[in-house]
Each structure stands twice: as C-alpha cells, then as structure tokens.
XYZ file of N, CA and C in Angstrom:
855
model
N 0.445 -1.226 -0.159
C -0.317 0.242 -0.183
C 1.052 1.323 0.035
N 2.209 0.727 0.850
C 3.051 2.319 1.185
C 3.598 2.653 -0.650
N 3.673 1.997 -1.173
C 4.370 1.820 -2.637
C 3.551 2.684 -3.422
N 1.913 2.139 -3.079
C 1.654 2.241 -4.343
C 0.878 3.714 -4.054
N 0.862 4.519 -3.126
C 0.652 5.627 -2.934
C 2.154 6.930 -3.286
N 3.114 5.727 -2.474
C 4.325 6.663 -3.756
C 4.636 6.881 -4.749
N 3.991 5.858 -5.543
C 4.063 5.395 -7.615
C 3.403 6.645 -7.475
N 1.980 6.729 -7.152
C 0.746 7.875 -7.054
C 1.373 9.131 -7.348
N 1.611 9.627 -5.572
C 2.312 10.711 -5.644
C 3.977 11.250 -6.923
N 4.455 10.433 -7.287
C 5.782 10.410 -8.423
C 4.737 10.515 -8.909
N 3.701 9.637 -9.452
C 2.590 9.891 -11.162
C 3.077 11.718 -11.153
N 1.188 12.012 -9.866
C 1.189 13.372 -9.457
C 2.413 14.726 -9.987
N 2.772 14.050 -9.526
C 3.820 14.949 -10.262
C 4.629 15.214 -11.080
N 5.245 14.492 -11.272
C 5.640 13.568 -13.251
C 4.063 14.619 -13.983
N 2.605 14.792 -13.811
C 1.945 15.091 -14.553
C 1.601 16.910 -14.438
N 2.170 17.398 -12.615
C 2.337 18.367 -12.653
C 3.179 19.424 -13.364
N 5.068 18.498 -13.657
C 5.864 19.463 -14.108
C 5.049 19.315 -15.800
N 5.109 18.016 -16.470
C 4.679 17.915 -17.927
C 4.282 19.170 -17.691
N 3.206 19.649 -17.197
C 1.991 20.602 -17.590
C 2.497 21.776 -17.481
N 3.556 21.273 -16.503
C 3.707 23.406 -16.273
C 4.651 23.714 -17.548
N 5.885 22.541 -17.825
C 6.716 22.507 -19.079
C 6.461 22.605 -20.270
N 4.809 22.320 -20.501
C 5.337 22.881 -21.478
C 3.773 23.951 -21.475
N 3.451 24.392 -20.839
C 2.624 25.637 -20.879
C 3.529 26.425 -20.557
N 4.931 26.438 -20.622
C 6.212 27.624 -21.043
C 6.189 27.480 -21.862
N 6.033 26.060 -22.194
C 6.778 25.963 -23.478
C 6.051 27.098 -24.385
N 4.891 27.184 -23.975
C 3.976 27.213 -25.445
C 4.505 29.164 -25.415
N 4.783 29.739 -24.091
C 4.760 31.210 -23.568
C 3.559 31.673 -22.609
N 3.110 31.148 -21.358
C 2.105 30.853 -20.982
C 2.734 30.774 -19.437
N 3.417 31.818 -18.743
C 4.227 32.227 -18.024
C 3.974 30.917 -16.081
N 4.988 30.046 -16.266
C 4.374 29.263 -15.185
C 4.007 30.242 -14.216
N 3.696 30.128 -12.340
C 3.099 29.695 -11.888
C 4.016 31.492 -11.314
N 5.578 31.028 -11.368
C 6.371 32.254 -10.018
C 6.405 33.129 -11.753
N 6.368 32.765 -12.569
C 7.090 34.065 -14.489
C 6.608 34.941 -13.540
N 7.362 36.519 -14.166
C 7.581 37.722 -13.984
C 6.277 37.307 -15.392
N 5.708 38.610 -15.251
C 4.771 39.281 -16.214
C 6.369 39.752 -16.800
N 5.747 39.106 -18.328
C 6.536 38.911 -19.656
C 6.232 39.527 -20.519
N 6.290 41.001 -21.990
C 5.452 41.439 -23.149
C 4.908 39.578 -23.357
N 3.356 40.099 -24.073
C 3.005 39.318 -24.872
C 3.758 37.970 -25.771
N 3.098 37.151 -26.170
C 3.825 36.116 -27.462
C 3.673 37.042 -28.786
N 4.252 36.710 -30.175
C 4.026 37.016 -31.197
C 2.432 36.121 -32.005
N 1.414 37.084 -32.272
C 0.214 36.638 -32.798
C 0.483 34.986 -33.358
N 0.023 34.196 -34.017
C 0.414 32.730 -34.383
C -0.458 33.037 -35.859
N 0.376 32.075 -36.305
C 0.863 32.360 -38.348
C -0.676 32.338 -38.511
N -1.277 33.099 -39.700
C -2.010 32.608 -40.166
C -2.461 31.018 -41.151
N -2.306 30.665 -40.882
C -2.210 28.986 -40.807
C -2.497 28.007 -40.163
N -1.889 28.419 -39.053
C -2.234 27.711 -37.536
C -3.121 27.756 -37.543
N -4.494 29.632 -37.717
C -6.169 29.093 -37.778
C -6.530 28.728 -38.443
N -6.316 28.148 -40.144
C -7.122 28.180 -41.195
C -7.675 26.362 -40.426
N -8.927 26.279 -41.117
C -9.903 25.232 -40.796
C -10.191 24.435 -41.886
N -10.151 22.963 -41.810
C -9.724 21.609 -42.729
C -10.577 22.505 -43.719
N -11.003 23.279 -43.770
C -11.856 23.735 -45.410
C -12.025 24.869 -45.962
N -10.900 25.848 -45.063
C -10.464 26.214 -45.906
C -8.811 26.438 -46.205
N -8.781 24.863 -46.148
C -7.413 25.328 -47.021
C -7.314 25.711 -48.297
N -6.213 25.788 -49.108
C -6.790 25.265 -50.340
C -5.357 23.759 -51.956
N -5.289 23.698 -52.202
C -6.946 24.025 -52.194
C -8.200 23.414 -52.507
N -8.813 23.970 -52.841
C -10.569 23.801 -52.149
C -10.920 21.503 -53.242
N -10.842 20.834 -52.541
C -11.122 19.697 -52.673
C -12.813 19.290 -53.098
N -12.535 18.758 -54.160
C -14.163 18.331 -54.771
C -14.461 17.003 -54.636
N -15.442 16.389 -54.385
C -16.256 14.826 -54.393
C -16.169 14.289 -55.342
N -14.846 13.695 -55.952
C -14.611 12.680 -56.336
C -15.963 11.334 -57.179
N -15.757 11.275 -59.094
C -16.660 10.844 -59.058
C -15.687 9.367 -59.868
N -16.856 8.150 -59.525
C -17.227 7.146 -60.531
C -16.792 7.321 -62.037
N -16.841 6.773 -63.268
C -17.308 6.583 -63.376
C -17.361 5.172 -64.007
N -18.141 4.387 -65.162
C -18.987 3.533 -65.403
C -18.506 2.765 -66.497
N -17.713 1.139 -66.831
C -17.299 1.049 -66.871
C -18.496 -0.797 -66.257
N -18.054 -1.119 -68.159
C -19.070 -2.259 -68.949
C -18.515 -3.021 -69.603
N -17.202 -3.002 -69.526
C -16.746 -4.016 -70.855
C -16.933 -5.843 -69.295
N -17.580 -6.051 -70.209
C -17.672 -8.092 -69.560
C -16.575 -8.670 -69.411
N -16.255 -9.353 -68.289
C -15.002 -9.615 -68.672
C -15.321 -11.187 -68.850
N -14.693 -12.438 -69.134
C -14.257 -13.974 -70.037
C -14.095 -14.779 -68.837
N -14.975 -15.675 -68.711
C -15.264 -16.482 -67.721
C -14.003 -16.751 -66.673
N -13.309 -17.124 -68.169
C -11.751 -16.980 -67.106
C -11.333 -16.069 -67.127
N -11.146 -14.813 -66.921
C -10.837 -13.764 -65.957
C -11.333 -13.673 -65.003
N -12.608 -14.212 -65.194
C -13.699 -13.955 -63.554
C -12.937 -15.608 -62.303
N -12.322 -15.932 -63.467
C -12.318 -17.279 -62.180
C -10.455 -16.842 -61.407
N -10.100 -16.551 -62.540
C -8.334 -15.329 -62.114
C -8.647 -14.809 -61.117
N -9.793 -13.961 -61.298
C -9.844 -13.100 -60.215
C -10.030 -14.298 -58.483
N -11.391 -14.673 -58.698
C -11.471 -15.142 -57.686
C -10.784 -16.757 -56.718
N -9.544 -16.375 -57.931
C -8.115 -17.339 -56.962
C -8.046 -16.635 -56.731
N -7.064 -14.697 -57.069
C -6.322 -14.514 -56.989
C -6.535 -14.167 -55.366
N -8.025 -13.707 -54.701
C -8.976 -13.675 -54.011
C -8.559 -14.819 -52.428
N -8.997 -15.831 -52.775
C -8.450 -17.074 -52.108
C -6.496 -16.586 -51.232
N -6.616 -16.718 -52.653
C -4.473 -15.946 -52.506
C -4.342 -14.741 -51.420
N -4.696 -14.338 -51.799
C -4.741 -13.084 -50.873
C -5.107 -12.954 -49.818
N -6.418 -13.453 -49.798
C -6.708 -14.288 -47.340
C -5.800 -14.152 -47.553
N -5.011 -15.730 -48.181
C -3.842 -16.644 -47.583
C -2.448 -15.239 -47.757
N -1.963 -14.053 -47.730
C -0.979 -13.495 -48.191
C 0.164 -14.092 -49.115
N -1.297 -14.968 -49.306
C 0.526 -14.925 -51.292
C 0.179 -14.320 -51.727
N 0.564 -12.699 -52.371
C 0.615 -11.520 -52.339
C 1.011 -11.891 -54.375
N 2.831 -12.897 -54.495
C 2.743 -13.238 -55.446
C 1.898 -14.531 -56.525
N 1.193 -15.580 -55.634
C 0.887 -15.563 -56.038
C -0.584 -14.970 -57.276
N -0.884 -13.917 -56.529
C -2.009 -13.030 -56.508
C -1.913 -12.561 -57.558
N -0.796 -11.357 -57.337
C -0.508 -10.950 -58.520
C -0.274 -11.917 -60.266
N 0.520 -12.500 -59.800
C 0.875 -13.440 -60.728
C -1.064 -13.981 -62.180
N -2.149 -14.725 -60.858
C -3.380 -14.514 -60.607
C -4.362 -13.376 -61.573
N -3.937 -11.779 -61.725
C -4.026 -10.447 -61.444
C -3.700 -10.687 -62.739
N -2.566 -10.461 -62.828
C -1.810 -10.289 -64.296
C -2.840 -10.918 -64.894
N -3.656 -12.374 -65.098
C -3.919 -13.074 -66.421
C -4.546 -12.351 -66.775
N -5.502 -12.181 -65.178
C -6.908 -11.534 -65.960
C -6.564 -10.010 -65.871
N -5.889 -9.588 -66.064
C -5.882 -8.324 -66.500
C -5.045 -8.437 -68.634
N -4.668 -9.458 -68.924
C -4.298 -9.410 -70.217
C -5.562 -9.900 -71.150
N -6.478 -10.399 -70.064
C -8.182 -9.842 -70.838
C -8.390 -8.358 -70.645
N -8.020 -8.220 -70.305
C -8.817 -6.679 -70.009
C -8.297 -5.463 -69.319
N -7.277 -4.810 -70.252
C -6.101 -3.959 -69.178
C -6.349 -3.273 -68.263
N -7.741 -2.535 -69.160
C -8.622 -1.041 -68.385
C -9.502 -1.663 -67.076
N -9.441 -2.486 -66.786
C -10.321 -3.221 -65.401
C -10.148 -2.686 -64.453
N -11.389 -1.395 -63.770
C -10.475 -1.032 -62.688
C -10.632 -2.290 -61.535
N -11.172 -2.749 -61.571
C -12.005 -3.668 -60.728
C -10.433 -4.914 -60.196
N -10.194 -5.075 -61.301
C -8.692 -5.650 -61.538
C -6.912 -4.783 -61.264
N -6.811 -3.769 -61.492
C -6.372 -2.654 -61.631
C -6.185 -2.507 -59.686
N -7.335 -2.304 -59.724
C -7.120 -2.169 -57.839
C -6.860 -3.597 -56.930
N -7.522 -4.069 -57.302
C -6.703 -5.628 -56.285
C -5.033 -5.238 -56.855
N -4.714 -5.223 -57.994
C -2.962 -5.220 -57.830
C -2.260 -4.287 -57.390
N -3.286 -3.263 -57.513
C -2.520 -1.795 -56.765
C -2.406 -2.361 -54.882
N -3.307 -2.624 -54.400
C -3.526 -2.786 -53.408
C -2.249 -4.345 -53.078
N -2.095 -5.318 -53.725
C -0.437 -6.641 -53.386
C 0.057 -5.433 -53.871
N 0.008 -4.997 -54.828
C 1.944 -4.739 -54.919
C 1.663 -3.006 -53.430
N 0.437 -2.786 -53.216
C 1.707 -1.615 -52.335
C 2.255 -2.634 -50.298
N 1.674 -3.744 -51.082
C 1.175 -4.535 -49.709
C 3.089 -5.687 -49.265
N 3.368 -5.705 -51.080
C 5.010 -5.729 -51.041
C 5.873 -5.607 -50.071
N 6.324 -4.361 -49.823
C 5.400 -3.081 -50.955
C 6.267 -2.748 -52.127
N 5.607 -2.295 -53.804
C 6.197 -2.381 -54.880
C 5.150 -1.018 -54.612
N 6.023 0.346 -54.490
C 5.549 1.850 -54.267
C 4.719 2.260 -56.021
N 6.028 1.674 -56.712
C 6.066 2.627 -58.320
C 4.475 1.212 -58.894
N 5.166 -0.662 -58.840
C 3.978 -0.623 -59.597
C 2.493 -0.324 -59.169
N 2.731 -0.412 -57.743
C 1.001 -0.058 -57.115
C 1.045 1.508 -57.953
N 1.630 3.045 -58.575
C 1.428 3.749 -58.417
C 0.537 3.417 -59.882
N 1.362 2.518 -60.795
C 1.519 2.000 -62.341
C -0.551 1.440 -62.349
N -1.052 0.957 -61.296
C -1.864 0.153 -61.326
C -3.051 1.459 -60.393
N -2.945 2.412 -60.007
C -3.577 3.327 -59.098
C -3.913 3.578 -60.661
N -3.080 4.698 -61.383
C -3.700 5.483 -61.725
C -4.481 5.077 -63.139
N -4.541 4.092 -63.003
C -5.643 3.138 -64.067
C -7.241 3.332 -63.432
N -7.107 2.894 -61.905
C -7.808 2.324 -61.008
C -8.332 3.819 -60.611
N -7.964 5.232 -61.612
C -8.432 6.776 -60.515
C -9.456 7.071 -61.993
N -9.145 6.792 -63.084
C -9.846 7.323 -63.713
C -11.275 6.665 -64.301
N -11.700 5.894 -62.909
C -13.479 5.096 -63.297
C -13.458 4.383 -61.840
N -12.693 4.244 -60.471
C -12.498 4.092 -59.447
C -12.187 5.277 -58.554
N -12.066 6.431 -58.697
C -11.911 7.967 -58.329
C -12.294 8.247 -56.456
N -13.437 7.888 -56.696
C -14.051 8.034 -55.224
C -14.753 6.401 -54.602
N -13.279 6.125 -53.862
C -12.463 5.055 -53.038
C -11.917 5.605 -52.571
N -11.701 5.831 -50.884
C -11.380 6.234 -50.174
C -10.613 5.549 -49.843
N -9.889 4.027 -50.151
C -9.138 2.618 -49.960
C -8.093 3.407 -51.152
N -8.582 3.546 -52.386
C -7.832 3.691 -53.654
C -7.071 5.252 -53.157
N -7.323 6.760 -52.356
C -6.840 7.838 -51.975
C -6.127 8.008 -50.963
N -6.559 7.093 -50.755
C -6.050 6.959 -48.863
C -3.536 5.333 -49.561
N -4.535 5.081 -50.517
C -3.155 4.743 -51.267
C -2.116 5.368 -52.102
N -2.977 6.411 -52.937
C -2.073 7.346 -53.431
C -1.491 8.674 -52.577
N -2.329 8.968 -51.380
C -1.787 9.546 -51.119
C -0.419 8.567 -50.107
N -0.848 7.767 -49.137
C 0.750 6.992 -48.751
C 1.962 6.784 -50.194
N 2.022 6.890 -50.747
C 2.977 7.014 -51.379
C 3.765 8.494 -51.985
N 2.744 9.289 -51.749
C 3.389 10.726 -52.155
C 3.957 11.521 -50.565
N 3.358 10.752 -50.103
C 4.235 10.770 -48.392
C 5.450 10.081 -48.376
N 5.718 8.630 -49.041
C 6.589 7.668 -49.070
C 7.897 8.228 -49.820
N 7.753 9.104 -51.095
C 8.450 9.876 -52.174
C 8.195 11.394 -51.808
N 8.077 12.181 -50.012
C 8.314 13.359 -49.576
C 7.545 14.026 -50.591
N 6.428 13.559 -50.708
C 5.896 14.199 -52.503
C 4.594 15.154 -51.445
N 4.902 16.355 -50.204
C 4.245 16.071 -48.994
C 2.859 17.060 -49.104
N 2.268 18.292 -50.368
C 1.167 18.463 -50.955
C 0.676 17.927 -51.041
N 1.664 16.810 -52.263
C 0.489 16.654 -52.728
C -0.154 14.420 -51.797
N 0.717 14.371 -51.297
C -0.270 13.213 -49.868
C -0.808 14.611 -49.245
N -1.472 15.257 -48.928
C -2.350 16.060 -48.324
C -3.268 16.171 -48.862
N -2.699 16.377 -50.630
C -4.444 16.283 -51.579
C -5.371 15.556 -51.890
N -4.131 14.032 -51.754
C -5.173 13.653 -51.087
C -6.047 12.369 -50.809
N -4.520 12.866 -49.228
C -5.925 12.219 -47.852
C -7.077 12.858 -47.559
N -6.843 14.571 -48.460
C -7.656 15.179 -48.043
C -9.536 14.733 -48.786
N -8.106 14.730 -49.692
C -9.805 13.790 -51.326
C -10.207 12.833 -50.437
N -9.345 11.405 -49.168
C -10.123 10.529 -49.048
C -10.874 11.359 -48.211
N -11.350 12.203 -47.148
C -12.196 12.015 -46.274
C -13.567 12.453 -46.763
N -13.359 12.728 -48.868
C -14.004 13.558 -49.328
C -15.301 11.983 -50.161
N -15.090 10.908 -50.093
C -15.206 9.463 -50.708
C -16.471 9.872 -49.889
N -17.245 8.973 -51.277
C -18.449 8.439 -50.910
C -18.980 7.495 -48.846
N -17.222 6.416 -49.626
C -17.643 5.199 -48.059
C -16.457 5.792 -47.760
N -16.071 7.417 -46.949
C -15.191 7.378 -46.308
C -15.574 7.739 -44.665
N -16.567 6.067 -44.762
C -17.207 6.101 -42.956
C -16.639 6.652 -42.336
N -16.949 6.952 -40.913
C -16.029 7.537 -39.783
C -16.121 5.591 -39.352
N -16.655 4.722 -39.166
C -16.722 3.684 -39.398
C -15.565 2.240 -40.056
N -14.851 3.269 -40.557
C -13.666 3.206 -42.197
C -12.305 3.391 -41.439
N -11.399 2.145 -42.036
C -10.793 2.307 -40.791
C -10.146 2.690 -42.265
N -9.553 2.772 -42.764
C -9.424 4.104 -43.818
C -9.516 5.094 -43.631
N -10.353 5.579 -43.525
C -10.499 7.263 -42.312
C -10.041 7.003 -41.633
N -9.996 6.725 -40.357
C -8.928 6.279 -39.651
C -7.778 6.721 -40.269
N -6.846 6.331 -41.222
C -6.077 5.954 -41.763
C -5.458 7.239 -42.144
N -6.330 7.685 -43.125
C -6.928 9.248 -43.070
C -7.285 10.118 -42.739
N -7.488 10.235 -41.709
C -7.346 11.336 -40.294
C -5.869 11.522 -39.757
N -5.524 10.199 -39.784
C -3.796 9.860 -39.037
C -2.831 10.918 -39.291
N -2.445 9.911 -40.899
C -1.806 11.029 -41.808
C -1.994 12.331 -42.367
N -3.381 12.905 -42.505
C -3.487 14.511 -42.436
C -3.146 14.928 -41.271
N -3.047 14.272 -40.378
C -3.430 15.339 -38.902
C -1.551 15.506 -38.600
N -1.046 13.951 -38.964
C 0.817 13.942 -38.854
C 1.555 15.833 -39.716
N 1.115 15.201 -40.929
C 1.904 15.730 -42.059
C 1.081 17.742 -42.186
N -0.665 17.969 -41.194
C -0.514 18.838 -41.377
C -0.680 19.459 -40.825
N 0.033 19.124 -39.389
C 0.481 19.349 -38.232
C 1.848 19.829 -38.030
N 2.635 18.721 -38.760
C 4.237 19.472 -39.507
C 4.257 20.424 -40.405
N 3.687 21.106 -40.610
C 3.561 22.447 -41.852
C 2.274 23.342 -41.473
N 2.185 23.712 -40.044
C 2.089 24.343 -38.877
C 0.495 24.483 -39.131
N -0.255 23.963 -39.526
C -1.733 24.047 -39.399
C -2.259 23.541 -38.560
N -2.249 23.630 -37.376
C -2.373 23.735 -36.534
C -3.874 23.403 -36.467
N -4.868 24.276 -36.340
C -6.558 24.298 -36.480
C -6.772 22.541 -37.031
N -5.851 22.737 -38.526
C -6.542 21.458 -39.639
C -6.275 20.700 -39.089
N -5.709 20.753 -37.998
C -4.963 19.354 -37.848
C -5.316 18.326 -35.960
N -5.839 19.442 -36.053
C -7.419 19.015 -34.577
C -7.640 18.471 -35.081
N -8.451 19.106 -35.478
C -9.733 19.165 -36.386
C -9.650 16.937 -36.845
N -8.782 16.906 -36.796
C -8.555 15.851 -38.117
C -8.820 15.175 -36.702
N -7.986 14.997 -35.212
C -8.072 14.546 -34.388
C -8.704 13.689 -33.493
N -9.648 15.714 -32.577
C -10.204 15.485 -33.207
C -11.406 13.540 -33.320
N -11.753 13.728 -34.606
C -12.684 13.193 -35.503
C -11.761 11.774 -35.728
N -11.133 11.729 -35.690
C -10.842 10.104 -35.031
C -10.839 9.785 -34.028
N -10.927 10.829 -32.380
C -10.423 10.365 -31.570
C -11.952 9.817 -31.427
N -13.305 10.629 -31.669
C -14.390 10.553 -31.256
C -15.390 10.017 -32.635
N -14.223 9.256 -33.505
C -14.123 7.662 -34.045
C -14.158 6.252 -33.068
N -13.013 6.378 -32.853
C -12.801 5.335 -31.619
C -13.744 5.570 -30.769
N -13.931 7.138 -30.772
C -15.385 6.408 -29.110
C -15.968 5.831 -29.826
N -16.892 5.766 -31.003
C -18.314 5.393 -31.368
C -17.924 4.752 -32.475
N -16.875 3.955 -32.529
C -16.894 2.759 -34.247
C -15.701 1.692 -32.940
N -15.261 1.700 -31.972
C -13.848 1.264 -31.707
C -13.573 -0.271 -32.333
N -14.619 -0.804 -32.257
C -15.494 -2.163 -32.511
C -14.971 -2.286 -33.755
N -15.781 -1.283 -34.365
C -15.223 -1.496 -36.357
C -14.005 -1.600 -36.706
N -13.784 -0.769 -35.866
C -12.440 -0.388 -36.513
C -11.566 -1.629 -36.251
N -11.803 -1.765 -35.089
C -11.111 -3.556 -34.830
C -11.043 -4.653 -35.561
N -11.554 -3.894 -36.537
C -12.306 -5.020 -37.493
C -10.607 -5.505 -38.485
N -10.021 -3.926 -38.566
C -8.573 -4.672 -38.743
C -8.073 -4.301 -37.608
N -6.668 -5.426 -37.507
C -5.654 -6.560 -35.933
C -4.935 -4.500 -36.193
N -4.564 -4.321 -38.000
C -3.788 -3.183 -37.991
C -3.450 -2.226 -37.211
N -5.002 -1.816 -37.270
C -6.130 -0.800 -36.088
C -5.313 -0.888 -34.458
N -5.545 -2.775 -34.250
C -5.515 -1.717 -32.314
C -4.758 -1.354 -31.370
N -3.204 -1.234 -32.253
C -3.094 -0.475 -31.360
C -3.775 1.363 -31.049
N -3.455 1.695 -32.375
C -4.944 3.395 -31.926
C -6.191 2.976 -31.396
N -6.505 1.841 -31.436
C -8.075 1.769 -30.757
C -7.632 2.194 -29.702
N -6.633 0.715 -29.031
C -7.004 -0.008 -27.764
C -6.319 1.264 -26.918
N -5.522 2.344 -27.421
C -4.509 3.527 -26.835
C -5.090 4.818 -27.474
N -5.971 5.434 -26.879
C -6.604 6.448 -27.567
C -6.155 7.573 -26.639
N -5.002 6.962 -25.763
C -4.431 8.301 -24.901
C -2.713 9.191 -25.585
N -2.636 8.970 -27.106
C -2.036 8.557 -27.734
C -2.442 9.671 -28.256
N -3.234 9.653 -28.829
C -4.047 10.772 -29.503
C -4.342 11.586 -28.926
N -5.145 11.806 -28.088
C -4.507 12.898 -26.913
C -4.045 14.041 -26.348
N -3.422 13.140 -26.135
C -1.769 13.624 -26.394
C -0.783 14.829 -26.970
N -1.648 13.770 -28.929
C -1.405 14.472 -29.465
C -2.158 16.142 -29.450
N -3.087 15.482 -29.177
C -4.090 16.797 -28.627
C -4.336 17.629 -28.246
N -3.637 17.474 -26.967
C -3.747 18.386 -25.756
C -2.224 19.223 -26.386
N -1.429 18.158 -26.947
C 0.166 19.381 -27.240
C -0.981 20.223 -28.274
N -1.683 19.536 -29.331
C -2.214 20.927 -30.325
C -2.859 22.428 -29.747
N -3.557 21.851 -28.529
C -4.656 22.717 -27.560
C -3.541 24.508 -26.943
N -2.178 23.536 -27.127
C -1.182 23.902 -26.571
C -0.557 25.348 -27.406
N 0.113 24.234 -28.831
C 0.328 25.129 -29.137
C -1.052 26.186 -30.427
N -1.639 26.048 -30.080
C -2.725 27.267 -30.367
C -2.909 28.522 -28.749
N -2.690 28.134 -28.010
C -2.589 28.797 -26.889
C -4.354 28.842 -25.695
N -4.489 27.967 -25.850
C -5.489 26.943 -25.273
C -5.187 26.309 -23.971
N -4.628 27.114 -23.052
C -3.806 25.840 -21.938
C -4.902 25.134 -21.323
N -5.874 25.491 -20.631
C -7.142 24.896 -20.391
C -7.507 24.328 -20.343
N -7.827 24.653 -21.897
C -8.608 22.453 -22.698
C -7.501 21.731 -22.501
N -5.610 21.686 -23.295
C -5.122 20.672 -22.668
C -4.497 20.307 -22.339
N -4.933 21.112 -20.639
C -3.345 20.231 -19.392
C -4.997 19.521 -19.078
N -6.929 19.781 -19.482
C -8.089 18.879 -19.234
C -7.620 17.791 -20.186
N -7.756 17.561 -21.174
C -7.035 17.149 -22.733
C -5.810 15.945 -21.652
N -5.001 16.931 -20.992
C -3.864 15.736 -20.459
C -3.294 15.126 -19.207
N -4.550 15.937 -19.161
C -5.156 15.076 -17.595
C -5.939 13.698 -17.783
N -6.648 13.557 -18.898
C -7.597 12.428 -18.980
C -6.477 11.025 -19.861
N -5.261 11.591 -20.572
C -4.767 10.937 -21.194
C -3.793 10.296 -20.316
N -3.668 11.258 -18.946
C -2.909 10.726 -18.018
C -4.100 10.249 -16.841
N -4.903 10.346 -16.963
C -5.559 8.772 -15.518
C -5.736 7.281 -16.292
N -5.892 7.510 -18.121
C -5.769 6.180 -18.717
C -4.123 5.498 -18.991
N -3.467 6.492 -18.943
C -1.927 5.477 -19.155
C -0.844 7.082 -18.287
N -0.581 6.109 -16.946
C 0.305 7.149 -15.605
C 1.703 7.674 -16.895
N 1.838 7.275 -17.988
C 3.042 6.550 -18.587
C 3.002 7.317 -20.437
N 2.212 8.346 -20.576
C 2.091 8.538 -21.538
C 2.481 9.741 -22.042
N 2.313 11.145 -20.435
C 2.624 12.546 -21.194
C 4.043 12.359 -21.434
N 5.175 11.112 -20.564
C 6.469 11.347 -20.785
C 7.532 10.833 -21.952
N 5.586 11.180 -23.388
C 6.249 11.099 -24.292
C 7.026 11.474 -25.105
N 8.723 11.528 -24.784
C 9.161 12.720 -25.710
C 8.970 13.583 -26.949
N 8.052 13.127 -27.983
C 7.134 13.276 -28.960
C 6.026 12.463 -29.006
N 4.675 13.855 -29.249
C 3.961 12.705 -29.613
C 3.551 12.706 -30.925
N 4.025 13.231 -32.321
C 3.825 12.344 -33.719
C 3.223 10.883 -33.474
N 2.105 10.940 -33.548
C 1.087 9.761 -34.155
C 2.294 8.823 -35.173
N 3.766 9.068 -36.068
C 3.927 8.669 -37.310
C 4.177 6.588 -36.658
N 4.407 6.798 -35.096
C 4.675 4.883 -34.801
C 3.331 4.236 -35.057
N 2.358 4.914 -34.936
C 1.001 4.768 -35.110
C 0.323 4.154 -36.819
N 1.242 5.211 -37.245
C 0.559 4.726 -38.522
C 1.543 5.229 -39.991
N 3.117 4.896 -39.607
C 4.079 4.064 -40.341
C 4.088 2.633 -40.399
N 4.938 2.316 -39.171
C 5.282 0.753 -38.870
C 4.055 -0.329 -39.259
N 2.935 -0.262 -38.587
C 2.106 -0.303 -39.201
C 0.834 -0.179 -39.183
N 1.282 0.841 -40.571
C 0.207 1.735 -41.836
C -0.843 0.287 -41.897
N -2.770 0.114 -41.440
C -2.852 -0.369 -41.538
C -3.408 -0.561 -44.175
N -3.160 -1.837 -43.921
C -3.802 -2.462 -45.407
C -4.482 -2.758 -46.319
N -5.140 -2.807 -44.980
C -6.251 -4.109 -45.754
C -7.567 -2.731 -45.689
N -8.392 -3.667 -46.730
C -9.711 -2.653 -47.224
C -11.516 -3.170 -45.527
C-alpha cells in the first residue's frame, strides 16, 4: 500500500511538471514567472480550418465501366482473392496479371493489383495500377489513401495532403471505415508538421470521436488495434496542438484525461503519431 501511494504521488508530480513545462514552452508563464511581453500572434495558417485549406477539394466521381470479363478472367480473379486472403501476394499478382491480359483497363483488377503491390511494398507498381484505377474508381477512400501513402513515401507532402483530403471527401469515407482513420492520422500528422494546427486538431478530434463511436468496427482491421486500444496517445497529440494554439485550459484537461488512462503517456518525448501510422499502417480494405 505504501509503495502504491508513493507511485501515485510521484506520478502526480510528473503530471504537474509536464503540464507546467508544456505551458511554459508555448509562452504561458509558470506560477512563479514574472510578467513578460505578449507572444507574437499565431501565423495565419495555424488558424485555418480544414475546409479553408487550399486548394479546395471536390468530391471525386466514379465513371461506369461496362466491359464484361470472360469467364476465364473471372475465375482468375476468384483464385487471386483466395490467395490474397492467405497473404500469398506473389501468387495473387500472377493470377491478376493473367486476368488483366483479358482486360487491361478493368478498374477492379487494377485495384486489386495496386493493393497487392502496395502490401509488398512496391510503390512504383502500385502507382502504375492506381493511375488506371482512378480513371473509373476515384471515389474510393482506400484508393485515395493509397495514393497519399505513396506520395508521402516519396516526400511529396503537399500532394499527399491533397490525396488524404480527397480520401475524406469520398462517399465511403465513413468514420467506421479503417481507411478513414488512416487518412485522419496521416493528414493530421502532415498538417501538424506544416503548422496547420487547427486543421490538424480537427483531424485528431474526428479520429478520437470515431474511436469512441466505432472502436469495435475499426478493430476489424487488426492493424488498427494499437490506435483503438490506446486513445490516450491521440489525446496527448490533441493536448500538444491545443497548447500550441494557446488554449491551455482545454489542453490541460485533455492531458489529465490521457494521464488517467496511462500514467506514462505524458512522458513521451514526442507526441507524433508516426509510430501509429508508419510501421503498422493499416493496408487491408
């Protein structure tokens, strides 16, 4: 019992120290600090809402594709789907390439090939197939997320931001869809890095609300497990953004909530979600 009390008091001291340190870091004086000159105004980009960013994003549109596949191609696709379920990517790609030989422009075949190549990962081949997919199936959250991932991997960050924003505009970008969560994580991270603090905060707010409302559905993708089961890490990011936006009361309340869930979460030296979205990036539909 005594050790529990000591640990609790120590953790409380850590929470207080972290909050004071963070407040001081963003220009809020600590309890013993002397009055200082007001900090400079926040840059304009920090206050932009997500829907105020440039360029404006329009909802993508699908086009009909009416060419009928021969039975041999349909059979190859069915076999490929079984191989993909068993994670036999090489075998699935071979079957899909055979099917594409019957209909090189078929967006459903090309989508499967793009996802398979991305899982290897082979970004070049994935992008080659995605370019054919978007001619007919641009209104697809997974397709747009994959385009954003490729652009980010190539350090084309502005282009990646556009793709992730487009992903959120897709018809199937419901908050219960794992790929919507991926788009929110990746977009929030990129915007935060570029100083679009309010827009980034909106992404992480929506993500945490989605976890609260649809955690069970999101867990249908095993790679979302880390994000869903440890929401305090997202809360830590939200708190950091609120502090940078000079909203300390909201930040401290959120950080207290994160601390109550996990006493170690405030000790992270960086609240970046990179470890949530890079090494274990959800990739399945």
